[in-house]
Coordinates of C-alpha atoms and ligand atoms in Angstrom, one line a residue:
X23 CA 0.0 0.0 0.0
X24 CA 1.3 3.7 -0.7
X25 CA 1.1 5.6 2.4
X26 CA 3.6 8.5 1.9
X27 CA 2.4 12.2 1.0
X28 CA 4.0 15.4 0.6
X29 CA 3.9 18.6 2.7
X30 CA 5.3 21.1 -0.5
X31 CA 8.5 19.3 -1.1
X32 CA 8.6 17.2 2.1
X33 CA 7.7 13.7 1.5
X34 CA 6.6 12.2 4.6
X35 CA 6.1 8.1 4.5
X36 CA 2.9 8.4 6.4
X37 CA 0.4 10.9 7.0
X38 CA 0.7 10.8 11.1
X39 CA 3.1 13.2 12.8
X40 CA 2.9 14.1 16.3
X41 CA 2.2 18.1 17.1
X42 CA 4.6 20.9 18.4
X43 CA 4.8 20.5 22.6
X44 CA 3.2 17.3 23.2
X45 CA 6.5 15.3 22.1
X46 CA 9.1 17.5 23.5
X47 CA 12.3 16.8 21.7
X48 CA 11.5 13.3 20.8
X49 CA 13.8 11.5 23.2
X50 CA 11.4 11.6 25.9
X51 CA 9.6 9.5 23.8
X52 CA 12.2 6.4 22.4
X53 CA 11.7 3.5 25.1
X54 CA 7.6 4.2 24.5
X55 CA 7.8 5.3 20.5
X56 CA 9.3 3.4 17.5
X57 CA 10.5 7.2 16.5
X58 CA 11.8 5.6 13.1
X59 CA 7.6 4.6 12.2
X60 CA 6.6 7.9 12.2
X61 CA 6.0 10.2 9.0
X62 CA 7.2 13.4 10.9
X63 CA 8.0 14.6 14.3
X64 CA 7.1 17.9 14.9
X65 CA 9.0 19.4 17.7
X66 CA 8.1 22.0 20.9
X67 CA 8.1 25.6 19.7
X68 CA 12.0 26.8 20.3
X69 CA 12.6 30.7 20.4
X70 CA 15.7 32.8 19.8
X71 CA 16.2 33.1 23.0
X72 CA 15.5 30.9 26.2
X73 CA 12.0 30.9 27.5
X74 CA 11.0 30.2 31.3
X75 CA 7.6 30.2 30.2
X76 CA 4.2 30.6 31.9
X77 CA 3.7 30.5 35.7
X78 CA 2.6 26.9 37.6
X79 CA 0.0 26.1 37.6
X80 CA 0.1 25.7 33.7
X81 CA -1.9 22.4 32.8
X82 CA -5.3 21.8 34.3
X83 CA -7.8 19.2 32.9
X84 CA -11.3 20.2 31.8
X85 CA -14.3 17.6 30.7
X86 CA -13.1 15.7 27.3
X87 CA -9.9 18.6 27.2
X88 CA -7.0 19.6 28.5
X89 CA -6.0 23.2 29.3
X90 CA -2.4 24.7 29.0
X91 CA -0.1 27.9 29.7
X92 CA 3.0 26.5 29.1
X93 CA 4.1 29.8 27.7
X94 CA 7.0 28.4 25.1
X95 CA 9.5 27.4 27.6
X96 CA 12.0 26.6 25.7
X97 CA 15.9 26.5 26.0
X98 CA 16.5 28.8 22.9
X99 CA 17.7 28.7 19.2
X100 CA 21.5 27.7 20.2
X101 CA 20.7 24.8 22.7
X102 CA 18.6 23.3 20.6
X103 CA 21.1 23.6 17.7
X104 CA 23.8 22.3 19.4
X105 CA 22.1 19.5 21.8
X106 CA 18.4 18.5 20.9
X107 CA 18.7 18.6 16.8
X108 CA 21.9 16.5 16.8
X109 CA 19.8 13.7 18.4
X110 CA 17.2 14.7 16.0
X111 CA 18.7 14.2 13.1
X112 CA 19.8 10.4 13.8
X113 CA 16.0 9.8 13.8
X114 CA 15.1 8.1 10.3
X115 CA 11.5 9.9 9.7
X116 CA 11.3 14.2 9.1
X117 CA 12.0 16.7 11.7
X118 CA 9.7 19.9 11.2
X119 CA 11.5 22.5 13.9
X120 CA 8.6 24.6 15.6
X121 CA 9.5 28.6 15.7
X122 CA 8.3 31.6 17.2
X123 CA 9.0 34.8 17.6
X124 CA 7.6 38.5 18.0
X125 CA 9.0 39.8 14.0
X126 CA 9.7 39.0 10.6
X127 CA 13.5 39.7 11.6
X128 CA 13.5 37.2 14.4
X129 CA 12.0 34.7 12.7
X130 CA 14.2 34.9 9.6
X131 CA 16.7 34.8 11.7
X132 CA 16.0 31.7 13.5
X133 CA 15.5 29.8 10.3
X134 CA 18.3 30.8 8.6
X135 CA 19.7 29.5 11.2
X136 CA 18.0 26.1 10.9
X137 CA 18.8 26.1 7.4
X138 CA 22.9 25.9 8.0
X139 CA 22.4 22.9 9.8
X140 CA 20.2 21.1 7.3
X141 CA 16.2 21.3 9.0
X142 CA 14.6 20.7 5.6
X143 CA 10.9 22.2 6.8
X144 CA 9.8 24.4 9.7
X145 CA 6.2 24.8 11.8
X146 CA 6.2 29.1 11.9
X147 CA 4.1 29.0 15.2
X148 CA 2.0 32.0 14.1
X149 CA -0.5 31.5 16.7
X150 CA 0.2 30.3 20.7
X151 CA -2.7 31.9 22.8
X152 CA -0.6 31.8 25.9
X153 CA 2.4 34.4 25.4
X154 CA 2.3 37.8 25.4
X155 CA 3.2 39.4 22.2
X156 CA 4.9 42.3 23.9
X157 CA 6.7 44.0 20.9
X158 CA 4.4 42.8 18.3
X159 CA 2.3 45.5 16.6
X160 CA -0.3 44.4 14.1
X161 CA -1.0 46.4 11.2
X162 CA -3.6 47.7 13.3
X163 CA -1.3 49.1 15.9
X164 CA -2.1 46.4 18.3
X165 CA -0.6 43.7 20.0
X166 CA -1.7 40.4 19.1
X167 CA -1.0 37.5 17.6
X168 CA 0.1 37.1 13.6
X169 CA -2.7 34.2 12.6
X170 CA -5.4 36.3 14.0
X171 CA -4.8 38.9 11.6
X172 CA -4.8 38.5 7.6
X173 CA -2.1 41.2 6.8
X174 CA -0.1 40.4 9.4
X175 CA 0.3 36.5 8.2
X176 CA 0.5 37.9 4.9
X177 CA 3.8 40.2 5.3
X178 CA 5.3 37.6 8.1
X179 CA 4.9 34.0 6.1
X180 CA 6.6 37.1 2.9
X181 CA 8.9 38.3 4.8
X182 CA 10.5 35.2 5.9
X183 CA 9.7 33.1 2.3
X184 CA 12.0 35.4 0.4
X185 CA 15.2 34.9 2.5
X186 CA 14.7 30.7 2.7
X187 CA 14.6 27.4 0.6
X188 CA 12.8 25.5 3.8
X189 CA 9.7 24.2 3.4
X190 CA 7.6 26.6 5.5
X191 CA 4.7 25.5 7.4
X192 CA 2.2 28.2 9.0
X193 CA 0.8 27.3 11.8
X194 CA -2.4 28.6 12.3
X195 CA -5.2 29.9 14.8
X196 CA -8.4 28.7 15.9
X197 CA -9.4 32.0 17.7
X198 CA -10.2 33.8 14.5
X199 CA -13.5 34.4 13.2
X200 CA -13.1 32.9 9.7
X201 CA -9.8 30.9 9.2
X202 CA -10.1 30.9 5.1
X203 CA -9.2 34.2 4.9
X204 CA -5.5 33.9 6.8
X205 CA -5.4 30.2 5.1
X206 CA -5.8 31.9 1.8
X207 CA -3.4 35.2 3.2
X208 CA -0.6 32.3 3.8
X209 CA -0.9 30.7 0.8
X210 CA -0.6 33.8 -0.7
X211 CA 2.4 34.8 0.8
X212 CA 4.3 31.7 -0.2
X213 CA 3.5 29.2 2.6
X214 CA 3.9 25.6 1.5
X215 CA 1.5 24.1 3.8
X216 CA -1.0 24.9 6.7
X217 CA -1.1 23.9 10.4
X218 CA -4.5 24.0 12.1
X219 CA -5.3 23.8 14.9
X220 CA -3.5 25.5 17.7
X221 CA -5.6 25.6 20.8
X222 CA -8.4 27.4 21.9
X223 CA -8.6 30.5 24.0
X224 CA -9.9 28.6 27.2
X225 CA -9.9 29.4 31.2
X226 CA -11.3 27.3 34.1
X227 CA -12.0 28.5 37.8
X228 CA -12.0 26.7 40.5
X229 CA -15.0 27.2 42.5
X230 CA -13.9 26.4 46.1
X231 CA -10.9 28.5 45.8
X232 CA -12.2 31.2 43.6
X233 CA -9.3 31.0 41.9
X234 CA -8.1 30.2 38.0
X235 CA -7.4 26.9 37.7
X236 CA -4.1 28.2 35.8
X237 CA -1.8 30.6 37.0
X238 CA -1.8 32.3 33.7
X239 CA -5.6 32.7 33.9
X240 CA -5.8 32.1 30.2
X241 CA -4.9 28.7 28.4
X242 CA -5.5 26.4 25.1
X243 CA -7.9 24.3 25.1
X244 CA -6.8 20.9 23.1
X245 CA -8.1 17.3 23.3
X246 CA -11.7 16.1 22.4
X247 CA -13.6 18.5 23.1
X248 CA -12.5 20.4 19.9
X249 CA -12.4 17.7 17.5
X250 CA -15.1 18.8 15.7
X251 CA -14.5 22.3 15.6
X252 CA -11.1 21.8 14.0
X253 CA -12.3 19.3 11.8
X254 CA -14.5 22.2 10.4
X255 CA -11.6 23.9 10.3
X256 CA -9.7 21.4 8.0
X257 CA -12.5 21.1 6.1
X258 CA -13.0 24.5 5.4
X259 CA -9.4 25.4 4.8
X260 CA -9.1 22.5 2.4
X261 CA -11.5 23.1 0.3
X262 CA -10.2 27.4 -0.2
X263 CA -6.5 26.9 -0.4
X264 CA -4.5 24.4 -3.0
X265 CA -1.7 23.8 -0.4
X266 CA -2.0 20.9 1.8
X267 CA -3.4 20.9 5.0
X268 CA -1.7 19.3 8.3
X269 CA -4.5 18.3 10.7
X270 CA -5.0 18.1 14.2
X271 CA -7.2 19.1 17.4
X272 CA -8.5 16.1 19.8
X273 CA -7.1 13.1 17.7
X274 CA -7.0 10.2 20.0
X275 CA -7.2 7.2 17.7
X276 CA -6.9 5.9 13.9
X277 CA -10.7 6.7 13.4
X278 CA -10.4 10.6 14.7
X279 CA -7.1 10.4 12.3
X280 CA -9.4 9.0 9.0
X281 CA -11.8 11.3 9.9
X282 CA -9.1 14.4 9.7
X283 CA -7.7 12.8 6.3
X284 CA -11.6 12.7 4.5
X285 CA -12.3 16.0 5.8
X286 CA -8.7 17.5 3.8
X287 CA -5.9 16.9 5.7
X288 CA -2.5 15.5 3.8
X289 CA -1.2 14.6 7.1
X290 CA -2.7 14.4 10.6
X291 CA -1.0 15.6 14.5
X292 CA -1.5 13.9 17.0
X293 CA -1.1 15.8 20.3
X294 CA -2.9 15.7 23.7
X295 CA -3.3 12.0 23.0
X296 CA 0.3 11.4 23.6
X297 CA -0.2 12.4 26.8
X298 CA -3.0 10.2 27.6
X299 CA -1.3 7.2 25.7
X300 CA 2.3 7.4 24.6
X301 CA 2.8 5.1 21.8
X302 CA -1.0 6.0 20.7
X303 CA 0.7 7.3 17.3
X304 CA 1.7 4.0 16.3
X305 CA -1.8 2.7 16.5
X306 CA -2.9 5.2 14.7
X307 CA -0.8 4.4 11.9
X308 CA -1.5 0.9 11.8
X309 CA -5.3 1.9 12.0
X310 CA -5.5 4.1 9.3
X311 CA -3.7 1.2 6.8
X312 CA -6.4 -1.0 8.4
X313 CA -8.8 1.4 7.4
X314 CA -7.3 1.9 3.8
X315 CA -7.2 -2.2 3.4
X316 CA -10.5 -2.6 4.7
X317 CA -12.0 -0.1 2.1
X318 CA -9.7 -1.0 -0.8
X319 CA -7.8 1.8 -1.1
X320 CA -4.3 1.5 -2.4
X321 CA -3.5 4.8 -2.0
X322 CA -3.8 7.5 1.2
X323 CA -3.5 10.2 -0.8
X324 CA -6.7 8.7 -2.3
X325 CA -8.9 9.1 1.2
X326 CA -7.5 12.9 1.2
X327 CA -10.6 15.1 1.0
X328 CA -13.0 11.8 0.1
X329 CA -15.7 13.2 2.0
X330 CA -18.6 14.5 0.2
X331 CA -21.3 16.4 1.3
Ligands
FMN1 C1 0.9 20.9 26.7 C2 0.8 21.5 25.3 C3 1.9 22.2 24.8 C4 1.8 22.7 23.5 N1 2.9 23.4 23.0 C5 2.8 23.9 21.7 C6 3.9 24.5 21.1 O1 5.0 24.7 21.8 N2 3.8 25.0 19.9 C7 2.7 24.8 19.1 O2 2.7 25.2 17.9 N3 1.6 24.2 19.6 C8 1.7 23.7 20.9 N4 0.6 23.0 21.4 C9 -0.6 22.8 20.5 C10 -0.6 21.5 19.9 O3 0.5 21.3 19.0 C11 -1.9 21.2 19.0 O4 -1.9 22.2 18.0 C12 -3.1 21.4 19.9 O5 -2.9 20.8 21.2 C13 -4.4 20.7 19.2 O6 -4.1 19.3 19.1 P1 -4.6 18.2 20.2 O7 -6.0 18.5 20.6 O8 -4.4 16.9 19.5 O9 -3.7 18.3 21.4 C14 0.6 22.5 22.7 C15 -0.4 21.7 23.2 C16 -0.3 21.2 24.5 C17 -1.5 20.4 25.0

């Protein structure tokens, strides 16, 4: 069976990758993970410079979710060049390296970087609810986030195509209104595939201690409970852009991960489900080849988008 599909020019083997921050670095995951089985591993968010990150509390769990404020802790560009990527690199699937930062400057800097020491594709983390975009001022003279603003994705995902031969993943949000238009704006600019979603804008209190539940008051909501919602999402996007679509939001099993593919989506993340079971991504790619045998279909990139209203 043919199970590989491409991200631009980044040929995966299989669809199933597992999403920025719920893998770490991939070596927290090798006595539980066959590393080498999986298509891509996407890996935690790094920043050009070290990150403590968020306050604790910064994880709290909600009904069918799971709320977080890690704030991109992170131990910055030169760490991770010199000691995580290494390590990395001996891994026989693709690394996509996760990046954020508060300009086009800083990001082109930090994949530039990347680039010298042969990262073939990167995640541009356009959209984490949980920092605070301090320096960052929108076209509208406001600080927010990129992805929540189509002309700010636009001159970004520009800004930074022009000075790189990386295959450049944007990395979308979920807290927009309509998520076509910045999928469309990042196409545009010269992004080679989409991301979606990040996590939801989310809080929880605690009742007997009238209290947030995180210390960050504000979190991301990921897990079930906003599997359909980002399916939408997928769906949606998939059918106005002609780049393809990475999936994920509340994935927990092969049949989530089918779902995700029909809906769009050339590959699928699997994120808070690591959590919850470790080596869940290897199921998930033995499910969806069940799936594909099951229903006679001899190519995945044949179930992309199957779905018909
Ligand atoms: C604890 C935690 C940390 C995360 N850290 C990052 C991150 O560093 N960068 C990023 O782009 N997304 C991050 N995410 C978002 C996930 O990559 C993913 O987009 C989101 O959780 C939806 O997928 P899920 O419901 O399968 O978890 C994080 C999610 C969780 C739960």
């Amino acid at each position: 069976m043919q199970t590989s599909v491409r991200l631009g020019k980044l040929k995966l083997k299989n669809p199933v990758t597992v999403a920025s921050g719920t893998f770490g670095y991939a070596q927290e995951f090798k006595e539980l993970v066959d590393l080498n089985a999986l298509g891509a591993i996407i890996t935690k968010t790094i920043t050009l410079n070290p990150r403590l990150g968020n306050p604790v509390p910064r994880l709290a769990e909600t009904s069918s979710g799971m709320l977080n404020a890690i704030g991109l802790q992170n131990e910055g560009l030169d760490n991770f060049i010199s000691i995580k990527l290494p390590l990395l690199q001996r891994i026989k699937t693709k690394i996509i390296v996760s990046v954020s930062a508060n300009s086009a400057e800083e990001f082109i800097h930090c994949v530039q970087a990347l680039e010298k020491v042969n990262v073939e594709a990167v995640e541009l983390n356009l959209s984490c609810p949980n920092i605070k975009y301090a320096k960052l001022k929108s076209s509208k003279g406001k600080a927010r986030i990129f992805a929540q603003d189509e002309n700010d994705t636009f001159s970004l995902i520009n800004a930074v195509a022009k000075k790189t031969n990386l295959v450049l993943i944007a990395k979308l949000s979920p807290n927009v209104t309509d998520i076509t238009g910045i999928a469309m704006a990042a196409e545009k600019a010269g992004a080679h595939a989409l991301s979606l979603v990040n996590t939801f804008s989310a809080m929880a209190i605690d009742i007997n201690t009238l209290k947030p539940r995180l210390a960050n008051v504000n979190g991301g909501l990921s897990g079930p409970a906003i599997k359909p919602i980002a399916v939408k999402m997928v769906y949606d996007v998939a059918q106005a852009v002609n780049i393809p679509v990475l999936g994920m939001g509340g994935i927990m099993n092969s049949d989530d991960a089918v779902e995700f593919i029909l809906a769009g989506a050339t590959a699928i993340g699997v994120g808070t489900a690591n959590f919850v079971q470790p080596n869940v991504s290897m199921e998930i790619i033995k499910g969806i080849e069940q799936y594909c045998k099951k229903n006679n279909i001899k190519d995945i990139n044949k179930l992309i988008g199957m779905f018909r209203v």
